Amino acid sequence: MSFPAHQSLQELYVSCHGELETVLYSRLRCRETAADICQEAFVRLCRSEDLSGVGNLKAYLFRTAQNLVIDYYRSQTARSAAIVEWPDDTPPEVEDLRCAETVALGEQDLDRLIEGMASLSPLCQRIFYLNRFEGLKQREIAETLNISLRTVEENIKKALVHCAKTLDESK
């Protein structure tokens, strides 16, 4: 059945909707996807600015639907290629390095670091804390404390050197 160009889209919908959806279902084997693509084909036809040059609206509609099916398969192929195997939820076997001796040594080092930090000036402690524990960048610290960037850099360096010396002395 061929439709003249002047025939309304509503008549086309009434006469071809079921047939188009059946054809789409035979290719897709999914009723929901067939219905979605059928609807999209009609929507695209309705949005077309000028259908006066189309001699056979039904053929044009079916060709539009066929192109949508091709786009659908392309997107499914791209989507399946983009899906990465998700590892199972079991965590990998990791050697448990915690033992009483290791934990005790780590706690002693931490205590020494805390004591060593106490000997630094309050400004140096504050800058080091903001940088290492709050994650602020040096420029942000300078703005927050209203001090120069150079002061921030020097105090961070001073704190790091002090931490390294403290840990070296303990060994």
Coordinates of C-alpha atoms in Angstrom, one line a residue:
M1 CA 0.0 0.0 0.0
S2 CA 1.5 3.3 -1.0
F3 CA 0.5 6.7 0.4
P4 CA 0.4 9.9 -1.4
A5 CA 2.5 12.7 0.0
H6 CA -0.4 14.7 1.1
Q7 CA -1.9 12.0 3.3
S8 CA -1.9 12.8 6.9
L9 CA 0.5 11.2 9.3
Q10 CA -2.4 10.3 11.5
E11 CA -3.8 8.1 8.7
L12 CA -0.4 6.6 8.2
Y13 CA -0.1 5.8 11.9
V14 CA -3.5 4.2 12.0
S15 CA -2.9 2.0 9.0
C16 CA 0.8 1.1 9.5
H17 CA 1.5 1.2 13.2
G18 CA 0.7 -2.5 13.9
E19 CA 2.5 -3.7 10.7
L20 CA 5.6 -1.7 11.5
E21 CA 5.8 -2.9 15.1
T22 CA 5.3 -6.5 13.9
V23 CA 8.2 -6.2 11.4
L24 CA 10.4 -4.6 14.0
Y25 CA 9.6 -7.3 16.5
S26 CA 10.6 -10.0 14.0
R27 CA 14.0 -8.4 13.8
L28 CA 14.6 -7.4 17.4
R29 CA 12.8 -10.2 19.3
C30 CA 11.9 -7.7 22.0
R31 CA 8.4 -6.1 22.1
E32 CA 9.5 -3.1 24.2
T33 CA 12.4 -2.2 21.9
A34 CA 10.2 -2.7 18.8
A35 CA 7.5 -0.4 20.3
D36 CA 10.1 2.2 21.2
I37 CA 11.7 2.2 17.7
C38 CA 8.2 2.2 16.1
Q39 CA 7.3 5.3 18.1
E40 CA 10.6 7.0 17.4
A41 CA 10.1 6.4 13.7
F42 CA 6.7 8.1 13.8
V43 CA 8.1 10.9 15.9
R44 CA 10.9 11.5 13.4
L45 CA 8.4 11.6 10.6
C46 CA 6.3 14.1 12.5
R47 CA 9.3 16.3 13.1
S48 CA 10.3 16.4 9.5
E49 CA 10.1 19.9 8.1
D50 CA 9.0 19.0 4.6
L51 CA 7.6 15.7 3.5
S52 CA 6.3 17.0 0.2
G53 CA 9.2 15.4 -1.7
V54 CA 8.5 12.0 -0.3
G55 CA 6.6 9.9 -2.8
N56 CA 5.9 7.0 -0.6
L57 CA 5.4 7.8 3.1
K58 CA 5.0 4.2 4.2
A59 CA 8.3 3.2 2.6
Y60 CA 9.9 6.3 4.1
L61 CA 8.5 5.4 7.5
F62 CA 9.8 1.8 7.2
R63 CA 13.2 3.0 6.0
T64 CA 13.4 5.4 9.0
A65 CA 12.6 2.5 11.3
Q66 CA 15.2 0.3 9.6
N67 CA 17.8 3.0 10.2
L68 CA 16.8 3.2 13.8
V69 CA 17.2 -0.6 14.1
I70 CA 20.7 -0.3 12.7
D71 CA 21.5 2.5 15.2
Y72 CA 20.1 0.4 18.0
Y73 CA 22.4 -2.5 17.1
R74 CA 25.4 -0.2 16.8
S75 CA 24.7 1.3 20.2
Q76 CA 24.3 -2.2 21.7
T77 CA 27.6 -3.3 20.2
A78 CA 29.4 -0.2 21.5
R79 CA 27.8 -0.6 24.9
S80 CA 28.8 -4.3 25.2
A81 CA 32.3 -3.4 24.1
A82 CA 32.5 -0.7 26.8
I83 CA 31.3 -3.1 29.6
V84 CA 34.3 -4.3 31.5
E85 CA 34.2 -7.5 33.5
W86 CA 33.7 -6.4 37.0
P87 CA 35.8 -8.4 39.4
D88 CA 34.0 -10.5 41.9
D89 CA 33.4 -9.1 45.3
T90 CA 35.9 -11.3 47.1
P91 CA 39.0 -9.3 48.0
P92 CA 42.3 -10.7 46.9
E93 CA 44.3 -12.7 49.4
V94 CA 46.7 -10.2 51.1
E95 CA 49.4 -11.2 53.4
D96 CA 48.5 -9.9 56.9
L97 CA 51.5 -7.9 57.9
R98 CA 50.0 -6.9 61.2
C99 CA 51.6 -8.6 64.1
A100 CA 52.0 -7.4 67.6
E101 CA 55.6 -6.5 67.1
T102 CA 55.0 -4.5 63.9
V103 CA 52.1 -2.7 65.5
A104 CA 54.1 -1.8 68.6
L105 CA 57.0 -0.5 66.5
G106 CA 54.6 1.6 64.5
E107 CA 53.0 3.1 67.6
Q108 CA 56.4 3.9 69.0
D109 CA 57.4 5.8 65.8
L110 CA 54.1 7.6 65.9
D111 CA 54.6 8.7 69.5
R112 CA 58.1 10.0 68.7
L113 CA 56.8 11.9 65.7
I114 CA 54.1 13.5 67.8
E115 CA 56.6 14.4 70.5
G116 CA 59.0 15.8 67.9
M117 CA 56.2 17.9 66.3
A118 CA 55.5 19.4 69.7
S119 CA 59.0 21.0 69.6
L120 CA 58.2 22.9 66.4
S121 CA 56.6 26.4 66.5
P122 CA 52.8 26.5 66.6
L123 CA 52.8 28.2 63.2
C124 CA 54.9 25.3 61.7
Q125 CA 52.7 22.7 63.3
R126 CA 49.5 24.5 62.0
I127 CA 50.9 24.7 58.5
F128 CA 52.1 21.1 58.5
Y129 CA 48.7 19.9 59.8
L130 CA 46.7 21.9 57.2
N131 CA 48.9 20.6 54.4
R132 CA 49.3 16.9 55.4
F133 CA 46.1 16.2 57.2
E134 CA 43.5 18.7 55.8
G135 CA 44.9 18.4 52.3
L136 CA 45.2 22.1 51.7
K137 CA 47.6 23.3 49.0
Q138 CA 50.4 25.7 50.0
R139 CA 48.7 28.7 48.3
E140 CA 45.4 27.9 50.2
I141 CA 47.3 27.7 53.5
A142 CA 49.0 31.1 52.7
E143 CA 45.6 32.7 52.1
T144 CA 44.0 31.0 55.1
L145 CA 46.7 32.1 57.5
N146 CA 47.4 35.4 55.7
I147 CA 51.1 34.7 55.4
S148 CA 53.4 34.5 52.4
L149 CA 53.7 31.4 50.2
R150 CA 57.4 31.3 51.0
T151 CA 56.7 31.1 54.7
V152 CA 54.4 28.1 54.1
E153 CA 57.0 26.4 51.9
E154 CA 59.8 26.9 54.5
N155 CA 57.7 25.6 57.4
I156 CA 56.6 22.5 55.5
K157 CA 60.2 21.8 54.6
K158 CA 61.2 22.4 58.2
A159 CA 58.5 20.0 59.5
L160 CA 59.4 17.3 57.1
V161 CA 63.2 17.5 57.9
H162 CA 62.3 17.4 61.6
C163 CA 60.1 14.3 61.1
A164 CA 62.9 12.5 59.2
K165 CA 65.5 13.4 61.8
T166 CA 63.2 12.2 64.6
L167 CA 62.6 8.8 62.9
D168 CA 66.4 8.4 62.1
E169 CA 67.3 9.1 65.7
S170 CA 64.9 6.4 66.9
K171 CA 66.6 3.7 64.8

